[in-house]
Amino acid sequence: LRPFIRAALREDRAAQDVTSRAVLSPSARIRARIVSRAPGVLAGVKLAALVFTTLDPSLRCRLHRRSGAPLAPGEPILTVEGRARSIFAAERTALNLLGHLSGIATLTRAYVRRVRGTRALILDTRKTLPGLRALQKDAVRAGGGRSHRASLAEAVLIKTNHLRAMRHGAFGIRNSEFGIPIQEAVAKAKRLRPKKFVEVEVTNLRELSAALQAKPDAILLDNWPLKDIRKAVRLHHSAFRIPHSAFPLLEVSGGVTPANGRAYARTGVDRISVGRLTHSAPSLDVSLEVL
């Protein structure tokens, strides 16, 4: 993380803080703390401390809360002590990261609470900021969510465009004339990547039936209306006479919010993946106060 932090500090020109250099003596020392200004869930506190100590190793930080802890307005998160110039130079970078990651954890917790008591798990996606994926996904876990594949190399996810490209490549014509090669794609993925988790996207019940016969590890229903998801769950359950743990998992995505998340979870799906956890979470309001 240190190269990333150094790049962030360089972006803010932390070594050339003209304000602190103009009004503060190099020997001035302070003690300050970061507090939450709003209720939420904490994430990234160790990273925030690392920002301070990366800029100035002589700074001393004390963590008051761990990642995943609930926060009330005014609660202390971190105390930092040392050179005033150094603390102010690192302040904005530390707060930006802490607020962003805590915002992700807070939004994730809202989703997790809404689906409590159902079988559904809340998952993140790869809709993350370049260079921040590991940190954002860690914040999702702090909020009680789970991580979907971390990269393209981690799992096989055969989407509709892959299927269309397969048909177009094989015949040089539009895929709709010959149908979607779901079973062929899943079989090929299992053969060539036998140790990888294999998931396939379907767009209707006919494709779902084909996917169930192919038996991937999971089936994705993206942007399906609730009434069709309920039909899919019934079809999914009726296709097997074995314990539920042996079924392909059913995953839904698209249009799921904290307000309607429970309705999706109560259909009986196994996983709900939510891109907005990482690409649209509002930052938690945190600030630094000199004591």
C-alpha positions as a LaTeX table, in Angstrom:
\begin{tabular}{lrrr}
\hline
Residue & $x$ (\AA) & $y$ (\AA) & $z$ (\AA) \\
\hline
Leu1 & 0.00 & 0.00 & 0.00 \\
Arg2 & 2.87 & 2.43 & 0.57 \\
Pro3 & 3.51 & 3.15 & $-3.14$ \\
Phe4 & $-0.21$ & 3.92 & $-3.55$ \\
Ile5 & $-0.16$ & 6.19 & $-0.48$ \\
Arg6 & 2.97 & 8.00 & $-1.67$ \\
Ala7 & 1.34 & 8.62 & $-5.04$ \\
Ala8 & $-1.76$ & 10.04 & $-3.32$ \\
Leu9 & 0.39 & 12.32 & $-1.15$ \\
Arg10 & 2.34 & 13.52 & $-4.20$ \\
Glu11 & $-0.95$ & 14.29 & $-5.96$ \\
Asp12 & $-1.89$ & 16.57 & $-3.04$ \\
Arg13 & 1.62 & 18.09 & $-2.99$ \\
Ala14 & 1.78 & 17.22 & 0.70 \\
Ala15 & 5.48 & 18.08 & 0.88 \\
Gln16 & 4.72 & 21.64 & $-0.27$ \\
Asp17 & 1.89 & 22.62 & 2.08 \\
Val18 & 2.32 & 26.38 & 1.77 \\
Thr19 & $-0.29$ & 27.17 & 4.42 \\
Ser20 & 1.30 & 25.18 & 7.23 \\
Arg21 & 4.78 & 26.32 & 6.22 \\
Ala22 & 3.61 & 29.93 & 6.34 \\
Val23 & 1.96 & 29.91 & 9.76 \\
Leu24 & 3.47 & 27.02 & 11.74 \\
Ser25 & 6.93 & 26.53 & 13.19 \\
Pro26 & 8.73 & 23.36 & 12.08 \\
Ser27 & 8.94 & 22.38 & 15.75 \\
Ala28 & 5.22 & 22.85 & 16.50 \\
Arg29 & 3.61 & 19.65 & 17.77 \\
Ile30 & $-0.07$ & 18.82 & 18.19 \\
Arg31 & $-2.41$ & 16.02 & 19.12 \\
Ala32 & $-5.47$ & 15.54 & 16.92 \\
Arg33 & $-8.20$ & 13.00 & 16.43 \\
Ile34 & $-10.41$ & 11.88 & 13.58 \\
Val35 & $-14.10$ & 11.62 & 14.43 \\
Ser36 & $-17.21$ & 10.56 & 12.59 \\
Arg37 & $-19.80$ & 13.26 & 11.91 \\
Ala38 & $-22.53$ & 10.80 & 10.97 \\
Pro39 & $-23.64$ & 7.30 & 11.89 \\
Gly40 & $-22.04$ & 4.57 & 9.85 \\
Val41 & $-19.69$ & 1.60 & 9.69 \\
Leu42 & $-15.93$ & 2.01 & 9.87 \\
Ala43 & $-13.51$ & 0.77 & 7.19 \\
Gly44 & $-9.98$ & 1.76 & 6.24 \\
Val45 & $-8.81$ & 2.95 & 9.65 \\
Lys46 & $-5.45$ & 1.15 & 9.40 \\
Leu47 & $-4.95$ & 2.67 & 5.97 \\
Ala48 & $-5.62$ & 6.15 & 7.35 \\
Ala49 & $-3.01$ & 5.61 & 10.06 \\
Leu50 & $-0.57$ & 4.39 & 7.42 \\
Val51 & $-1.04$ & 7.62 & 5.47 \\
Phe52 & 0.19 & 9.64 & 8.46 \\
Thr53 & 3.17 & 7.41 & 9.21 \\
Thr54 & 4.16 & 7.11 & 5.56 \\
Leu55 & 4.44 & 10.88 & 5.29 \\
Asp56 & 6.24 & 11.16 & 8.63 \\
Pro57 & 7.38 & 7.99 & 10.44 \\
Ser58 & 7.77 & 9.97 & 13.68 \\
Leu59 & 3.99 & 10.46 & 13.94 \\
Arg60 & 2.23 & 8.25 & 16.46 \\
Cys61 & $-1.27$ & 6.93 & 15.80 \\
Arg62 & $-3.72$ & 5.22 & 18.11 \\
Leu63 & $-6.76$ & 3.42 & 16.70 \\
His64 & $-9.96$ & 3.67 & 18.74 \\
Arg65 & $-12.19$ & 1.50 & 16.51 \\
Arg66 & $-11.65$ & $-1.48$ & 14.24 \\
Ser67 & $-12.92$ & $-1.90$ & 10.70 \\
Gly68 & $-16.50$ & $-3.15$ & 10.77 \\
Ala69 & $-17.35$ & $-1.30$ & 13.98 \\
Pro70 & $-20.53$ & 0.81 & 14.07 \\
Leu71 & $-19.98$ & 4.53 & 14.46 \\
Ala72 & $-22.11$ & 7.18 & 16.13 \\
Pro73 & $-21.72$ & 10.91 & 15.45 \\
Gly74 & $-18.79$ & 12.34 & 17.41 \\
Glu75 & $-17.14$ & 8.97 & 18.08 \\
Pro76 & $-13.33$ & 9.04 & 17.93 \\
Ile77 & $-11.77$ & 6.83 & 15.28 \\
Leu78 & $-8.06$ & 7.59 & 15.41 \\
Thr79 & $-5.72$ & 9.83 & 17.38 \\
Val80 & $-2.48$ & 11.12 & 15.84 \\
Glu81 & 0.31 & 12.99 & 17.63 \\
Gly82 & 3.48 & 14.67 & 16.38 \\
Arg83 & 4.64 & 17.44 & 14.06 \\
Ala84 & 1.76 & 19.76 & 13.21 \\
Arg85 & 2.98 & 20.35 & 9.66 \\
Ser86 & 3.08 & 16.61 & 8.96 \\
Ile87 & $-0.39$ & 15.96 & 10.38 \\
Phe88 & $-1.98$ & 18.72 & 8.30 \\
Ala89 & $-0.10$ & 17.64 & 5.18 \\
Ala90 & $-1.47$ & 14.09 & 5.44 \\
Glu91 & $-4.93$ & 15.04 & 6.74 \\
Arg92 & $-6.91$ & 15.29 & 3.51 \\
Thr93 & $-5.51$ & 12.11 & 1.96 \\
Ala94 & $-6.24$ & 10.15 & 5.13 \\
Leu95 & $-9.77$ & 11.56 & 5.44 \\
Asn96 & $-10.60$ & 11.00 & 1.77 \\
Leu97 & $-9.69$ & 7.33 & 1.96 \\
Leu98 & $-11.28$ & 6.78 & 5.35 \\
Gly99 & $-14.53$ & 8.50 & 4.36 \\
His100 & $-14.77$ & 6.68 & 1.02 \\
Leu101 & $-14.13$ & 3.21 & 2.42 \\
Ser102 & $-16.37$ & 3.76 & 5.44 \\
Gly103 & $-19.12$ & 4.90 & 3.07 \\
Ile104 & $-18.84$ & 1.59 & 1.22 \\
Ala105 & $-19.00$ & $-0.36$ & 4.49 \\
Thr106 & $-21.99$ & 1.69 & 5.64 \\
Leu107 & $-23.96$ & 1.10 & 2.44 \\
Thr108 & $-23.08$ & $-2.60$ & 2.46 \\
Arg109 & $-24.33$ & $-2.95$ & 6.04 \\
Ala110 & $-27.66$ & $-1.41$ & 4.97 \\
Tyr111 & $-28.07$ & $-4.09$ & 2.29 \\
Val112 & $-27.00$ & $-6.90$ & 4.62 \\
Arg113 & $-29.53$ & $-5.86$ & 7.24 \\
Arg114 & $-32.32$ & $-5.80$ & 4.68 \\
Val115 & $-31.75$ & $-9.42$ & 3.62 \\
Arg116 & $-31.19$ & $-10.80$ & 7.14 \\
Gly117 & $-33.16$ & $-13.97$ & 7.75 \\
Thr118 & $-33.10$ & $-15.04$ & 4.10 \\
Arg119 & $-30.60$ & $-17.30$ & 2.35 \\
Ala120 & $-29.32$ & $-14.45$ & 0.15 \\
Leu121 & $-25.77$ & $-13.10$ & 0.46 \\
Ile122 & $-24.79$ & $-9.59$ & $-0.61$ \\
Leu123 & $-21.84$ & $-9.53$ & $-3.01$ \\
Asp124 & $-19.79$ & $-6.75$ & $-4.56$ \\
Thr125 & $-18.72$ & $-6.63$ & $-8.24$ \\
Arg126 & $-15.72$ & $-5.54$ & $-10.30$ \\
Lys127 & $-17.21$ & $-2.06$ & $-10.69$ \\
Thr128 & $-14.39$ & $-0.52$ & $-8.69$ \\
Leu129 & $-12.00$ & 2.38 & $-9.16$ \\
Pro130 & $-8.70$ & 1.40 & $-10.82$ \\
Gly131 & $-6.05$ & 0.81 & $-8.18$ \\
Leu132 & $-8.59$ & 0.78 & $-5.34$ \\
Arg133 & $-10.27$ & $-2.59$ & $-5.89$ \\
Ala134 & $-8.63$ & $-4.48$ & $-3.03$ \\
Leu135 & $-9.39$ & $-1.63$ & $-0.61$ \\
Gln136 & $-12.99$ & $-1.25$ & $-1.78$ \\
Lys137 & $-13.68$ & $-4.96$ & $-1.58$ \\
Asp138 & $-12.17$ & $-5.06$ & 1.89 \\
Ala139 & $-14.59$ & $-2.28$ & 2.87 \\
Val140 & $-17.49$ & $-4.39$ & 1.56 \\
Arg141 & $-16.38$ & $-7.23$ & 3.82 \\
Ala142 & $-16.16$ & $-4.80$ & 6.75 \\
Gly143 & $-19.84$ & $-4.03$ & 6.12 \\
Gly144 & $-20.77$ & $-7.71$ & 6.17 \\
Gly145 & $-20.84$ & $-8.33$ & 2.43 \\
Arg146 & $-18.99$ & $-10.95$ & 0.41 \\
Ser147 & $-16.57$ & $-10.60$ & $-2.47$ \\
His148 & $-17.46$ & $-11.66$ & $-5.98$ \\
Arg149 & $-14.50$ & $-12.52$ & $-8.23$ \\
Ala150 & $-11.62$ & $-10.15$ & $-7.57$ \\
Ser151 & $-10.33$ & $-10.21$ & $-11.15$ \\
Leu152 & $-10.88$ & $-11.76$ & $-14.54$ \\
Ala153 & $-8.47$ & $-14.55$ & $-13.61$ \\
Glu154 & $-10.34$ & $-15.70$ & $-10.50$ \\
Ala155 & $-13.50$ & $-17.26$ & $-11.95$ \\
Val156 & $-15.32$ & $-17.92$ & $-15.22$ \\
Leu157 & $-18.34$ & $-15.67$ & $-15.80$ \\
Ile158 & $-19.91$ & $-16.35$ & $-19.20$ \\
Lys159 & $-22.06$ & $-13.35$ & $-20.03$ \\
Thr160 & $-24.54$ & $-12.84$ & $-22.83$ \\
Asn161 & $-21.98$ & $-11.03$ & $-24.97$ \\
His162 & $-19.59$ & $-13.99$ & $-24.70$ \\
Leu163 & $-22.36$ & $-16.28$ & $-25.95$ \\
Arg164 & $-23.20$ & $-13.94$ & $-28.81$ \\
Ala165 & $-19.54$ & $-13.71$ & $-29.75$ \\
Met166 & $-19.25$ & $-17.52$ & $-29.73$ \\
Arg167 & $-22.16$ & $-17.88$ & $-32.14$ \\
His168 & $-20.98$ & $-15.05$ & $-34.36$ \\
Gly169 & $-17.46$ & $-16.47$ & $-34.46$ \\
Ala170 & $-18.68$ & $-19.95$ & $-35.33$ \\
Phe171 & $-21.14$ & $-19.00$ & $-38.05$ \\
Gly172 & $-20.31$ & $-15.42$ & $-39.04$ \\
Ile173 & $-23.96$ & $-14.47$ & $-38.63$ \\
Arg174 & $-26.28$ & $-13.12$ & $-35.98$ \\
Asn175 & $-26.58$ & $-15.42$ & $-32.97$ \\
Ser176 & $-30.38$ & $-15.08$ & $-32.83$ \\
Glu177 & $-30.72$ & $-17.27$ & $-35.91$ \\
Phe178 & $-29.24$ & $-20.29$ & $-34.15$ \\
Gly179 & $-29.89$ & $-19.66$ & $-30.47$ \\
Ile180 & $-27.52$ & $-19.12$ & $-27.55$ \\
Pro181 & $-24.85$ & $-21.86$ & $-27.04$ \\
Ile182 & $-25.12$ & $-22.01$ & $-23.24$ \\
Gln183 & $-24.49$ & $-25.71$ & $-22.76$ \\
Glu184 & $-21.57$ & $-25.65$ & $-25.17$ \\
Ala185 & $-19.99$ & $-22.68$ & $-23.38$ \\
Val186 & $-20.36$ & $-24.15$ & $-19.88$ \\
Ala187 & $-19.01$ & $-27.53$ & $-20.97$ \\
Lys188 & $-16.02$ & $-25.90$ & $-22.62$ \\
Ala189 & $-15.28$ & $-23.77$ & $-19.58$ \\
Lys190 & $-15.47$ & $-26.77$ & $-17.26$ \\
Arg191 & $-13.17$ & $-28.75$ & $-19.53$ \\
Leu192 & $-10.54$ & $-26.05$ & $-19.99$ \\
Arg193 & $-10.75$ & $-24.55$ & $-16.49$ \\
Pro194 & $-11.74$ & $-27.51$ & $-14.27$ \\
Lys195 & $-10.65$ & $-25.83$ & $-11.02$ \\
Lys196 & $-12.42$ & $-22.53$ & $-11.60$ \\
Phe197 & $-15.87$ & $-21.47$ & $-10.41$ \\
Val198 & $-18.09$ & $-21.31$ & $-13.51$ \\
Glu199 & $-21.08$ & $-18.98$ & $-13.78$ \\
Val200 & $-23.28$ & $-18.23$ & $-16.80$ \\
Glu201 & $-25.72$ & $-15.41$ & $-17.46$ \\
Val202 & $-29.20$ & $-16.16$ & $-18.81$ \\
Thr203 & $-31.82$ & $-13.75$ & $-20.13$ \\
Asn204 & $-35.02$ & $-15.83$ & $-20.03$ \\
Leu205 & $-36.53$ & $-19.04$ & $-18.69$ \\
Arg206 & $-35.66$ & $-21.01$ & $-21.82$ \\
Glu207 & $-31.99$ & $-20.14$ & $-21.36$ \\
Leu208 & $-32.29$ & $-20.94$ & $-17.65$ \\
Ser209 & $-33.50$ & $-24.45$ & $-18.52$ \\
Ala210 & $-30.48$ & $-24.93$ & $-20.77$ \\
Ala211 & $-28.16$ & $-23.63$ & $-18.06$ \\
Leu212 & $-29.64$ & $-25.95$ & $-15.44$ \\
Gln213 & $-28.91$ & $-28.91$ & $-17.69$ \\
Ala214 & $-25.31$ & $-27.71$ & $-18.12$ \\
Lys215 & $-24.89$ & $-27.54$ & $-14.31$ \\
Pro216 & $-22.53$ & $-24.59$ & $-13.84$ \\
Asp217 & $-21.63$ & $-23.49$ & $-10.31$ \\
Ala218 & $-23.93$ & $-20.46$ & $-10.56$ \\
Ile219 & $-26.46$ & $-18.86$ & $-12.89$ \\
Leu220 & $-26.82$ & $-15.09$ & $-13.18$ \\
Leu221 & $-30.16$ & $-13.34$ & $-13.70$ \\
Asp222 & $-29.27$ & $-9.76$ & $-14.59$ \\
Asn223 & $-32.01$ & $-7.11$ & $-14.56$ \\
Trp224 & $-34.84$ & $-9.64$ & $-14.31$ \\
Pro225 & $-38.19$ & $-8.41$ & $-12.93$ \\
Leu226 & $-39.23$ & $-9.90$ & $-9.60$ \\
Lys227 & $-42.10$ & $-11.94$ & $-11.06$ \\
Asp228 & $-39.70$ & $-13.66$ & $-13.48$ \\
Ile229 & $-37.14$ & $-14.25$ & $-10.74$ \\
Arg230 & $-39.80$ & $-16.08$ & $-8.74$ \\
Lys231 & $-40.55$ & $-18.26$ & $-11.78$ \\
Ala232 & $-36.84$ & $-18.91$ & $-12.19$ \\
Val233 & $-36.50$ & $-20.01$ & $-8.58$ \\
Arg234 & $-39.42$ & $-22.44$ & $-8.97$ \\
Leu235 & $-37.93$ & $-23.86$ & $-12.17$ \\
His236 & $-34.53$ & $-24.06$ & $-10.52$ \\
His237 & $-35.90$ & $-26.02$ & $-7.54$ \\
Ser238 & $-38.03$ & $-28.34$ & $-9.64$ \\
Ala239 & $-35.08$ & $-29.33$ & $-11.85$ \\
Phe240 & $-33.37$ & $-31.33$ & $-9.07$ \\
Arg241 & $-34.38$ & $-33.90$ & $-6.49$ \\
Ile242 & $-31.28$ & $-33.39$ & $-4.36$ \\
Pro243 & $-30.36$ & $-31.14$ & $-1.40$ \\
His244 & $-30.26$ & $-27.45$ & $-2.19$ \\
Ser245 & $-26.50$ & $-27.26$ & $-1.58$ \\
Ala246 & $-25.95$ & $-29.32$ & $-4.73$ \\
Phe247 & $-27.90$ & $-26.92$ & $-6.99$ \\
Pro248 & $-26.21$ & $-24.32$ & $-9.17$ \\
Leu249 & $-26.44$ & $-21.11$ & $-7.17$ \\
Leu250 & $-28.89$ & $-18.48$ & $-8.40$ \\
Glu251 & $-27.57$ & $-14.92$ & $-8.46$ \\
Val252 & $-29.45$ & $-11.73$ & $-9.28$ \\
Ser253 & $-28.09$ & $-8.30$ & $-10.13$ \\
Gly254 & $-29.32$ & $-4.99$ & $-11.46$ \\
Gly255 & $-31.71$ & $-2.52$ & $-9.87$ \\
Val256 & $-31.39$ & $-3.86$ & $-6.32$ \\
Thr257 & $-31.50$ & $-1.14$ & $-3.64$ \\
Pro258 & $-31.69$ & $-1.23$ & 0.16 \\
Ala259 & $-35.40$ & $-0.44$ & $-0.18$ \\
Asn260 & $-36.24$ & $-3.38$ & $-2.46$ \\
Gly261 & $-33.41$ & $-5.73$ & $-1.49$ \\
Arg262 & $-35.55$ & $-7.79$ & 0.84 \\
Ala263 & $-38.12$ & $-8.43$ & $-1.89$ \\
Tyr264 & $-35.36$ & $-9.84$ & $-4.10$ \\
Ala265 & $-33.92$ & $-11.90$ & $-1.24$ \\
Arg266 & $-37.32$ & $-13.38$ & $-0.38$ \\
Thr267 & $-37.64$ & $-14.90$ & $-3.85$ \\
Gly268 & $-35.21$ & $-17.59$ & $-2.67$ \\
Val269 & $-32.10$ & $-16.61$ & $-4.64$ \\
Asp270 & $-28.70$ & $-17.38$ & $-3.17$ \\
Arg271 & $-26.71$ & $-14.29$ & $-4.11$ \\
Ile272 & $-27.38$ & $-10.63$ & $-4.83$ \\
Ser273 & $-24.53$ & $-8.75$ & $-6.48$ \\
Val274 & $-24.61$ & $-4.96$ & $-6.20$ \\
Gly275 & $-22.33$ & $-2.69$ & $-8.22$ \\
Arg276 & $-23.36$ & 0.44 & $-6.36$ \\
Leu277 & $-21.64$ & $-0.80$ & $-3.20$ \\
Thr278 & $-18.34$ & 0.30 & $-4.71$ \\
His279 & $-19.21$ & 2.74 & $-7.50$ \\
Ser280 & $-21.93$ & 4.84 & $-5.85$ \\
Ala281 & $-21.58$ & 4.68 & $-2.06$ \\
Pro282 & $-21.64$ & 8.18 & $-0.52$ \\
Ser283 & $-18.60$ & 9.02 & 1.56 \\
Leu284 & $-19.04$ & 8.94 & 5.33 \\
Asp285 & $-18.48$ & 12.37 & 6.88 \\
Val286 & $-15.30$ & 12.25 & 8.96 \\
Ser287 & $-13.10$ & 15.11 & 10.14 \\
Leu288 & $-9.90$ & 15.86 & 12.02 \\
Glu289 & $-9.97$ & 17.95 & 15.23 \\
Val290 & $-6.98$ & 19.39 & 17.06 \\
Leu291 & $-7.25$ & 18.56 & 20.77 \\
\hline
\end{tabular}
